[in-house]
């Protein structure tokens, strides 16, 4: 490898990593946190068969899962201004990613809620607990535990999917790399470099997932006892 | 103490309970026996509103309720005074044995934790499991889980406990420990309505026996009379079919 290429790689490393820390990471964390709130609410609505809201929840999941993320980004960022709704790139990305991720995670959460044996709900009623009490104390904790591994997967996928935000001018890692490529004409080396940085991010998250799973297991009691 | 009258329940076109009437006095231990599918589980579930009856009345304590139109508040009030032991235990998997018992006291009854803990430990002691208080259900045998479930029901100081085939999900060698706990409970005067296939329990422990078939009560008597002089031909047929299996 030439010295020039080395210099480009070393020089570009912080210029890719910094947007990663400043954009990719906050985008992922904020959007995923919002997605969790959406997912929990939507899953609980379906689990409890709330009238009127359940069809609405299904509709939301149907639309979001049935359309490409990239198209959703374009609709919100380039399309909505037609209706007078102007959003900056970053908030637009946060909104789209949380709505998109919320739909997928809602299905994960619903499955996890349904995996808790119904008999435990009934046993809760029989000792005098209300629906809300049984959900909060018995069903939700077990569902969250069951949902933890698949939700971790979703989070790891999302870190990588945030590269799509480059298409709506969010200055995240991938866009930063593209800019450097345009200046240096070293696409292979630089795209491999950014791939490596994504891999670092994912690896850290995988460690966190393992740690979280151990932590949950240590608290004892499994959903399918 | 408790009286059901004219209880009917259907699942779509399937008539599961036909005009069931039943009286339980304070201190009674009533065994409900009958072939599988005769509606025994559904009867218990209707009494604790896990299923909604289509018609019938329930007299509980000194009040009378229309089973098909129960107010939410009345359901909650009655459940506070009854216990339910399931065939499949249904312990809270994310709670220890002790927490399984305190949950109904601390959360549903707003009892303070120390008092709840004392009561729960007493209940666990009664079922011989005080040394398993900190175990999770997954760490307990079936027999132990069912005993915790009984402790959970007993701890709330109910006026009656419903048991739905409490030993049917257990390995044969674990049945004895659960039956013996139930026998102890019966001798302390607890009112119990027990769906069971354990004829020895029905004969030796229960004071009354109810025989159900096709969603109706065929025969009802004191347990001594029931086994000595079954009046109905169908009761005799059922009893001999059970003897035959032994
Ligand atoms: N939730 C339900 N939906 C439809 N049919 C049911 C339901 N629960 C019970 N049944 C039917 O009702 C009948 C009585 O059931 P059950 O009360 O469980 O009888 P048992 O406890 O005496 O075996 C059976 O034919 C059973 O298949
Ligand atoms: Mg049954």
mmCIF file with all atom_site columns, N, CA and C in Angstrom, chain B residues 166-210:
data_model
loop_
_atom_site.group_PDB
_atom_site.id
_atom_site.type_symbol
_atom_site.label_atom_id
_atom_site.label_alt_id
_atom_site.label_comp_id
_atom_site.label_asym_id
_atom_site.label_entity_id
_atom_site.label_seq_id
_atom_site.pdbx_PDB_ins_code
_atom_site.Cartn_x
_atom_site.Cartn_y
_atom_site.Cartn_z
_atom_site.occupancy
_atom_site.B_iso_or_equiv
_atom_site.pdbx_formal_charge
_atom_site.auth_seq_id
_atom_site.auth_comp_id
_atom_site.auth_asym_id
_atom_site.auth_atom_id
_atom_site.pdbx_PDB_model_num
ATOM 1   N N  . UNK B 1 166 ? -56.262 -29.804 40.972 1.00 0.00 ? 166 UNK B N  1
ATOM 2   C CA . UNK B 1 166 ? -54.942 -29.314 41.399 1.00 0.00 ? 166 UNK B CA 1
ATOM 3   C C  . UNK B 1 166 ? -53.822 -30.339 41.262 1.00 0.00 ? 166 UNK B C  1
ATOM 4   N N  . UNK B 1 167 ? -54.162 -31.618 41.105 1.00 0.00 ? 167 UNK B N  1
ATOM 5   C CA . UNK B 1 167 ? -53.088 -32.615 41.019 1.00 0.00 ? 167 UNK B CA 1
ATOM 6   C C  . UNK B 1 167 ? -52.980 -33.266 39.645 1.00 0.00 ? 167 UNK B C  1
ATOM 7   N N  . UNK B 1 168 ? -53.816 -32.811 38.698 1.00 0.00 ? 168 UNK B N  1
ATOM 8   C CA . UNK B 1 168 ? -53.853 -33.519 37.407 1.00 0.00 ? 168 UNK B CA 1
ATOM 9   C C  . UNK B 1 168 ? -52.619 -33.295 36.550 1.00 0.00 ? 168 UNK B C  1
ATOM 10  N N  . UNK B 1 169 ? -51.901 -32.183 36.789 1.00 0.00 ? 169 UNK B N  1
ATOM 11  C CA . UNK B 1 169 ? -50.724 -31.916 35.963 1.00 0.00 ? 169 UNK B CA 1
ATOM 12  C C  . UNK B 1 169 ? -49.451 -32.460 36.600 1.00 0.00 ? 169 UNK B C  1
ATOM 13  N N  . UNK B 1 170 ? -49.612 -33.202 37.702 1.00 0.00 ? 170 UNK B N  1
ATOM 14  C CA . UNK B 1 170 ? -48.429 -33.611 38.477 1.00 0.00 ? 170 UNK B CA 1
ATOM 15  C C  . UNK B 1 170 ? -48.027 -35.056 38.192 1.00 0.00 ? 170 UNK B C  1
ATOM 16  N N  . UNK B 1 171 ? -46.721 -35.300 38.302 1.00 0.00 ? 171 UNK B N  1
ATOM 17  C CA . UNK B 1 171 ? -46.246 -36.674 38.267 1.00 0.00 ? 171 UNK B CA 1
ATOM 18  C C  . UNK B 1 171 ? -46.827 -37.405 39.474 1.00 0.00 ? 171 UNK B C  1
ATOM 19  N N  . UNK B 1 172 ? -47.132 -38.687 39.310 1.00 0.00 ? 172 UNK B N  1
ATOM 20  C CA . UNK B 1 172 ? -47.810 -39.440 40.382 1.00 0.00 ? 172 UNK B CA 1
ATOM 21  C C  . UNK B 1 172 ? -47.129 -39.286 41.752 1.00 0.00 ? 172 UNK B C  1
ATOM 22  N N  . UNK B 1 173 ? -45.788 -39.273 41.775 1.00 0.00 ? 173 UNK B N  1
ATOM 23  C CA . UNK B 1 173 ? -45.130 -39.247 43.080 1.00 0.00 ? 173 UNK B CA 1
ATOM 24  C C  . UNK B 1 173 ? -45.239 -37.883 43.756 1.00 0.00 ? 173 UNK B C  1
ATOM 25  N N  . UNK B 1 174 ? -45.740 -36.859 43.032 1.00 0.00 ? 174 UNK B N  1
ATOM 26  C CA . UNK B 1 174 ? -45.848 -35.522 43.628 1.00 0.00 ? 174 UNK B CA 1
ATOM 27  C C  . UNK B 1 174 ? -47.276 -35.196 44.067 1.00 0.00 ? 174 UNK B C  1
ATOM 28  N N  . UNK B 1 175 ? -48.212 -36.097 43.721 1.00 0.00 ? 175 UNK B N  1
ATOM 29  C CA . UNK B 1 175 ? -49.620 -35.829 44.018 1.00 0.00 ? 175 UNK B CA 1
ATOM 30  C C  . UNK B 1 175 ? -49.861 -35.811 45.530 1.00 0.00 ? 175 UNK B C  1
ATOM 31  N N  . UNK B 1 176 ? -49.206 -36.740 46.220 1.00 0.00 ? 176 UNK B N  1
ATOM 32  C CA . UNK B 1 176 ? -49.450 -36.897 47.660 1.00 0.00 ? 176 UNK B CA 1
ATOM 33  C C  . UNK B 1 176 ? -49.189 -35.637 48.453 1.00 0.00 ? 176 UNK B C  1
ATOM 34  N N  . UNK B 1 177 ? -48.077 -34.937 48.151 1.00 0.00 ? 177 UNK B N  1
ATOM 35  C CA . UNK B 1 177 ? -47.730 -33.752 48.942 1.00 0.00 ? 177 UNK B CA 1
ATOM 36  C C  . UNK B 1 177 ? -48.772 -32.646 48.794 1.00 0.00 ? 177 UNK B C  1
ATOM 37  N N  . UNK B 1 178 ? -49.353 -32.534 47.593 1.00 0.00 ? 178 UNK B N  1
ATOM 38  C CA . UNK B 1 178 ? -50.369 -31.504 47.380 1.00 0.00 ? 178 UNK B CA 1
ATOM 39  C C  . UNK B 1 178 ? -51.678 -31.886 48.077 1.00 0.00 ? 178 UNK B C  1
ATOM 40  N N  . UNK B 1 179 ? -52.055 -33.154 47.939 1.00 0.00 ? 179 UNK B N  1
ATOM 41  C CA . UNK B 1 179 ? -53.289 -33.609 48.602 1.00 0.00 ? 179 UNK B CA 1
ATOM 42  C C  . UNK B 1 179 ? -53.178 -33.451 50.113 1.00 0.00 ? 179 UNK B C  1
ATOM 43  N N  . UNK B 1 180 ? -51.985 -33.702 50.642 1.00 0.00 ? 180 UNK B N  1
ATOM 44  C CA . UNK B 1 180 ? -51.861 -33.621 52.093 1.00 0.00 ? 180 UNK B CA 1
ATOM 45  C C  . UNK B 1 180 ? -51.981 -32.169 52.565 1.00 0.00 ? 180 UNK B C  1
ATOM 46  N N  . UNK B 1 181 ? -51.461 -31.233 51.765 1.00 0.00 ? 181 UNK B N  1
ATOM 47  C CA . UNK B 1 181 ? -51.645 -29.817 52.091 1.00 0.00 ? 181 UNK B CA 1
ATOM 48  C C  . UNK B 1 181 ? -53.133 -29.455 52.059 1.00 0.00 ? 181 UNK B C  1
ATOM 49  N N  . UNK B 1 182 ? -53.836 -29.987 51.052 1.00 0.00 ? 182 UNK B N  1
ATOM 50  C CA . UNK B 1 182 ? -55.266 -29.681 50.953 1.00 0.00 ? 182 UNK B CA 1
ATOM 51  C C  . UNK B 1 182 ? -56.048 -30.305 52.103 1.00 0.00 ? 182 UNK B C  1
ATOM 52  N N  . UNK B 1 183 ? -55.602 -31.495 52.526 1.00 0.00 ? 183 UNK B N  1
ATOM 53  C CA . UNK B 1 183 ? -56.264 -32.133 53.661 1.00 0.00 ? 183 UNK B CA 1
ATOM 54  C C  . UNK B 1 183 ? -56.098 -31.278 54.921 1.00 0.00 ? 183 UNK B C  1
ATOM 55  N N  . UNK B 1 184 ? -54.865 -30.802 55.147 1.00 0.00 ? 184 UNK B N  1
ATOM 56  C CA . UNK B 1 184 ? -54.628 -29.931 56.301 1.00 0.00 ? 184 UNK B CA 1
ATOM 57  C C  . UNK B 1 184 ? -55.519 -28.700 56.256 1.00 0.00 ? 184 UNK B C  1
ATOM 58  N N  . UNK B 1 185 ? -55.618 -28.150 55.056 1.00 0.00 ? 185 UNK B N  1
ATOM 59  C CA . UNK B 1 185 ? -56.433 -26.953 54.874 1.00 0.00 ? 185 UNK B CA 1
ATOM 60  C C  . UNK B 1 185 ? -57.890 -27.249 55.232 1.00 0.00 ? 185 UNK B C  1
ATOM 61  N N  . UNK B 1 186 ? -58.367 -28.407 54.804 1.00 0.00 ? 186 UNK B N  1
ATOM 62  C CA . UNK B 1 186 ? -59.752 -28.793 55.078 1.00 0.00 ? 186 UNK B CA 1
ATOM 63  C C  . UNK B 1 186 ? -59.984 -28.916 56.581 1.00 0.00 ? 186 UNK B C  1
ATOM 64  N N  . UNK B 1 187 ? -59.009 -29.460 57.300 1.00 0.00 ? 187 UNK B N  1
ATOM 65  C CA . UNK B 1 187 ? -59.214 -29.653 58.739 1.00 0.00 ? 187 UNK B CA 1
ATOM 66  C C  . UNK B 1 187 ? -59.208 -28.327 59.493 1.00 0.00 ? 187 UNK B C  1
ATOM 67  N N  . UNK B 1 188 ? -58.644 -27.263 58.890 1.00 0.00 ? 188 UNK B N  1
ATOM 68  C CA . UNK B 1 188 ? -58.706 -25.967 59.575 1.00 0.00 ? 188 UNK B CA 1
ATOM 69  C C  . UNK B 1 188 ? -60.020 -25.262 59.314 1.00 0.00 ? 188 UNK B C  1
ATOM 70  N N  . UNK B 1 189 ? -60.923 -25.916 58.559 1.00 0.00 ? 189 UNK B N  1
ATOM 71  C CA . UNK B 1 189 ? -62.245 -25.338 58.354 1.00 0.00 ? 189 UNK B CA 1
ATOM 72  C C  . UNK B 1 189 ? -62.377 -24.470 57.125 1.00 0.00 ? 189 UNK B C  1
ATOM 73  N N  . UNK B 1 190 ? -61.362 -24.487 56.261 1.00 0.00 ? 190 UNK B N  1
ATOM 74  C CA . UNK B 1 190 ? -61.444 -23.701 55.027 1.00 0.00 ? 190 UNK B CA 1
ATOM 75  C C  . UNK B 1 190 ? -62.567 -24.242 54.146 1.00 0.00 ? 190 UNK B C  1
ATOM 76  N N  . UNK B 1 191 ? -63.361 -23.334 53.580 1.00 0.00 ? 191 UNK B N  1
ATOM 77  C CA . UNK B 1 191 ? -64.391 -23.730 52.630 1.00 0.00 ? 191 UNK B CA 1
ATOM 78  C C  . UNK B 1 191 ? -63.736 -23.952 51.268 1.00 0.00 ? 191 UNK B C  1
ATOM 79  N N  . UNK B 1 192 ? -63.982 -25.119 50.701 1.00 0.00 ? 192 UNK B N  1
ATOM 80  C CA . UNK B 1 192 ? -63.285 -25.458 49.457 1.00 0.00 ? 192 UNK B CA 1
ATOM 81  C C  . UNK B 1 192 ? -64.243 -26.089 48.457 1.00 0.00 ? 192 UNK B C  1
ATOM 82  N N  . UNK B 1 193 ? -64.092 -25.698 47.189 1.00 0.00 ? 193 UNK B N  1
ATOM 83  C CA . UNK B 1 193 ? -64.832 -26.337 46.102 1.00 0.00 ? 193 UNK B CA 1
ATOM 84  C C  . UNK B 1 193 ? -63.776 -26.914 45.166 1.00 0.00 ? 193 UNK B C  1
ATOM 85  N N  . UNK B 1 194 ? -63.716 -28.254 45.129 1.00 0.00 ? 194 UNK B N  1
ATOM 86  C CA . UNK B 1 194 ? -62.563 -28.909 44.518 1.00 0.00 ? 194 UNK B CA 1
ATOM 87  C C  . UNK B 1 194 ? -62.983 -29.801 43.358 1.00 0.00 ? 194 UNK B C  1
ATOM 88  N N  . UNK B 1 195 ? -62.605 -29.405 42.145 1.00 0.00 ? 195 UNK B N  1
ATOM 89  C CA . UNK B 1 195 ? -62.778 -30.305 41.001 1.00 0.00 ? 195 UNK B CA 1
ATOM 90  C C  . UNK B 1 195 ? -61.620 -31.290 41.046 1.00 0.00 ? 195 UNK B C  1
ATOM 91  N N  . UNK B 1 196 ? -61.944 -32.574 41.049 1.00 0.00 ? 196 UNK B N  1
ATOM 92  C CA . UNK B 1 196 ? -60.853 -33.552 41.198 1.00 0.00 ? 196 UNK B CA 1
ATOM 93  C C  . UNK B 1 196 ? -61.181 -34.895 40.574 1.00 0.00 ? 196 UNK B C  1
ATOM 94  N N  . UNK B 1 197 ? -60.128 -35.595 40.238 1.00 0.00 ? 197 UNK B N  1
ATOM 95  C CA . UNK B 1 197 ? -60.275 -36.988 39.815 1.00 0.00 ? 197 UNK B CA 1
ATOM 96  C C  . UNK B 1 197 ? -59.789 -37.924 40.908 1.00 0.00 ? 197 UNK B C  1
ATOM 97  N N  . UNK B 1 198 ? -59.350 -37.348 42.022 1.00 0.00 ? 198 UNK B N  1
ATOM 98  C CA . UNK B 1 198 ? -58.825 -38.157 43.117 1.00 0.00 ? 198 UNK B CA 1
ATOM 99  C C  . UNK B 1 198 ? -59.983 -38.654 43.973 1.00 0.00 ? 198 UNK B C  1
ATOM 100 N N  . UNK B 1 199 ? -60.419 -39.885 43.719 1.00 0.00 ? 199 UNK B N  1
ATOM 101 C CA . UNK B 1 199 ? -61.593 -40.402 44.427 1.00 0.00 ? 199 UNK B CA 1
ATOM 102 C C  . UNK B 1 199 ? -61.334 -40.563 45.914 1.00 0.00 ? 199 UNK B C  1
ATOM 103 N N  . UNK B 1 200 ? -60.075 -40.852 46.253 1.00 0.00 ? 200 UNK B N  1
ATOM 104 C CA . UNK B 1 200 ? -59.773 -41.016 47.674 1.00 0.00 ? 200 UNK B CA 1
ATOM 105 C C  . UNK B 1 200 ? -59.972 -39.686 48.415 1.00 0.00 ? 200 UNK B C  1
ATOM 106 N N  . UNK B 1 201 ? -59.551 -38.592 47.746 1.00 0.00 ? 201 UNK B N  1
ATOM 107 C CA . UNK B 1 201 ? -59.760 -37.279 48.344 1.00 0.00 ? 201 UNK B CA 1
ATOM 108 C C  . UNK B 1 201 ? -61.247 -36.995 48.482 1.00 0.00 ? 201 UNK B C  1
ATOM 109 N N  . UNK B 1 202 ? -62.003 -37.280 47.412 1.00 0.00 ? 202 UNK B N  1
ATOM 110 C CA . UNK B 1 202 ? -63.438 -37.029 47.440 1.00 0.00 ? 202 UNK B CA 1
ATOM 111 C C  . UNK B 1 202 ? -64.105 -37.814 48.575 1.00 0.00 ? 202 UNK B C  1
ATOM 112 N N  . UNK B 1 203 ? -63.645 -39.040 48.759 1.00 0.00 ? 203 UNK B N  1
ATOM 113 C CA . UNK B 1 203 ? -64.270 -39.903 49.765 1.00 0.00 ? 203 UNK B CA 1
ATOM 114 C C  . UNK B 1 203 ? -63.827 -39.537 51.173 1.00 0.00 ? 203 UNK B C  1
ATOM 115 N N  . UNK B 1 204 ? -62.503 -39.352 51.356 1.00 0.00 ? 204 UNK B N  1
ATOM 116 C CA . UNK B 1 204 ? -61.977 -39.236 52.715 1.00 0.00 ? 204 UNK B CA 1
ATOM 117 C C  . UNK B 1 204 ? -61.909 -37.810 53.231 1.00 0.00 ? 204 UNK B C  1
ATOM 118 N N  . UNK B 1 205 ? -61.716 -36.851 52.361 1.00 0.00 ? 205 UNK B N  1
ATOM 119 C CA . UNK B 1 205 ? -61.520 -35.483 52.829 1.00 0.00 ? 205 UNK B CA 1
ATOM 120 C C  . UNK B 1 205 ? -62.770 -34.637 52.644 1.00 0.00 ? 205 UNK B C  1
ATOM 121 N N  . UNK B 1 206 ? -63.415 -34.750 51.500 1.00 0.00 ? 206 UNK B N  1
ATOM 122 C CA . UNK B 1 206 ? -64.524 -33.837 51.243 1.00 0.00 ? 206 UNK B CA 1
ATOM 123 C C  . UNK B 1 206 ? -65.741 -34.245 52.049 1.00 0.00 ? 206 UNK B C  1
ATOM 124 N N  . UNK B 1 207 ? -66.541 -33.238 52.364 1.00 0.00 ? 207 UNK B N  1
ATOM 125 C CA . UNK B 1 207 ? -67.761 -33.522 53.111 1.00 0.00 ? 207 UNK B CA 1
ATOM 126 C C  . UNK B 1 207 ? -68.924 -33.760 52.148 1.00 0.00 ? 207 UNK B C  1
ATOM 127 N N  . UNK B 1 208 ? -68.834 -33.150 50.968 1.00 0.00 ? 208 UNK B N  1
ATOM 128 C CA . UNK B 1 208 ? -69.904 -33.335 49.990 1.00 0.00 ? 208 UNK B CA 1
ATOM 129 C C  . UNK B 1 208 ? -69.311 -33.674 48.634 1.00 0.00 ? 208 UNK B C  1
ATOM 130 N N  . UNK B 1 209 ? -70.107 -34.343 47.810 1.00 0.00 ? 209 UNK B N  1
ATOM 131 C CA . UNK B 1 209 ? -69.662 -34.672 46.462 1.00 0.00 ? 209 UNK B CA 1
ATOM 132 C C  . UNK B 1 209 ? -70.750 -34.275 45.472 1.00 0.00 ? 209 UNK B C  1
ATOM 133 N N  . UNK B 1 210 ? -70.313 -33.680 44.372 1.00 0.00 ? 210 UNK B N  1
ATOM 134 C CA . UNK B 1 210 ? -71.208 -33.304 43.287 1.00 0.00 ? 210 UNK B CA 1
ATOM 135 C C  . UNK B 1 210 ? -70.736 -34.048 42.044 1.00 0.00 ? 210 UNK B C  1
#
